[in-house]
């Protein structure tokens, strides 16, 4: 089993920073997805791809993966830049 550990990104519909400090362990799919002949939806028989585990820190996610023998890759999130800008700059 292989998994990816990453920090939960901010939603496109979200302006605040709520729930962005959560680290997620998500399993990679072991088989290809194929279209369903009746409905046309894509899916697979791999149930591990549906599992997402949330952790408060990256170290906790790594420790869980090591404890259960899961090979995990860590994707670091880019550093957040705060751009301070005055409202008066809009009129210059």
Coordinates of C-alpha atoms in Angstrom, one line a residue:
X1 CA 0.0 0.0 0.0
X2 CA 1.2 3.4 -0.9
X3 CA -0.2 6.7 0.4
X4 CA 0.3 10.5 0.0
X5 CA 0.5 12.8 3.0
X6 CA -0.3 16.4 2.3
X7 CA -1.7 19.5 4.0
X8 CA -5.4 20.3 3.3
X9 CA -5.5 23.1 0.8
X10 CA -7.9 26.1 0.9
X11 CA -11.0 25.7 -1.1
X12 CA -11.5 28.1 -4.1
X13 CA -14.7 29.3 -2.5
X14 CA -13.0 30.0 0.8
X15 CA -11.4 33.3 1.7
X16 CA -10.4 32.4 5.3
X17 CA -7.9 29.9 6.6
X18 CA -10.2 27.4 8.4
X19 CA -9.3 23.7 8.2
X20 CA -6.1 24.4 6.3
X21 CA -3.9 23.2 9.2
X22 CA -5.1 19.6 8.8
X23 CA -2.8 17.0 7.3
X24 CA -4.4 14.2 5.2
X25 CA -3.2 10.7 4.5
X26 CA -4.8 9.5 1.3
X27 CA -4.2 6.1 -0.3
X28 CA -3.2 5.9 -4.0
X29 CA -5.4 3.7 -6.3
X30 CA -4.1 0.2 -6.9
X31 CA -6.2 -0.4 -10.1
X32 CA -7.3 1.8 -13.0
X33 CA -10.7 3.4 -13.0
X34 CA -13.1 2.3 -15.7
X35 CA -16.5 3.5 -16.9
X36 CA -19.6 1.8 -15.8
X37 CA -21.4 0.4 -18.8
X38 CA -24.9 1.3 -17.6
X39 CA -24.5 4.8 -16.0
X40 CA -21.2 5.9 -17.6
X41 CA -19.7 6.9 -14.2
X42 CA -16.1 6.0 -13.6
X43 CA -15.2 3.7 -10.7
X44 CA -13.1 0.8 -9.6
X45 CA -13.2 -2.0 -7.1
X46 CA -10.4 -0.5 -5.0
X47 CA -11.9 0.5 -1.7
X48 CA -8.7 1.9 -0.3
X49 CA -8.9 4.9 -2.7
X50 CA -12.0 6.1 -0.8
X51 CA -10.1 6.3 2.6
X52 CA -8.9 9.8 3.7
X53 CA -7.5 10.1 7.2
X54 CA -7.0 13.5 8.9
X55 CA -4.2 14.2 11.4
X56 CA -3.3 17.4 13.4
X57 CA 0.4 17.3 12.4
X58 CA 2.6 15.9 9.7
X59 CA 4.5 13.9 12.2
X60 CA 1.4 12.2 13.4
X61 CA 0.5 11.2 9.9
X62 CA 4.1 9.8 9.3
X63 CA 3.9 7.9 12.6
X64 CA 0.6 6.3 11.6
X65 CA 2.1 5.2 8.3
X66 CA 5.2 3.8 9.9
X67 CA 3.1 1.9 12.5
X68 CA 1.0 0.1 9.9
X69 CA 3.7 -0.4 7.3
X70 CA 2.4 2.0 4.8
X71 CA 4.8 3.5 2.3
X72 CA 4.0 7.2 2.3
X73 CA 5.2 10.2 0.3
X74 CA 5.0 13.7 1.9
X75 CA 4.0 16.6 -0.4
X76 CA 5.0 19.8 1.3
X77 CA 2.7 22.8 0.8
X78 CA 4.3 26.0 -0.6
X79 CA 5.0 28.7 1.9
X80 CA 2.1 31.1 2.4
X81 CA 2.9 34.7 1.5
X82 CA 1.0 37.5 3.1
X83 CA 0.8 40.5 0.8
X84 CA 0.0 43.6 2.9
X85 CA -1.7 46.2 0.7
X86 CA -3.3 49.5 1.6
X87 CA -6.7 50.4 0.3
X88 CA -5.3 53.8 -0.9
X89 CA -3.1 51.9 -3.4
X90 CA -6.1 51.3 -5.5
X91 CA -6.4 55.0 -6.4
X92 CA -2.8 55.8 -7.4

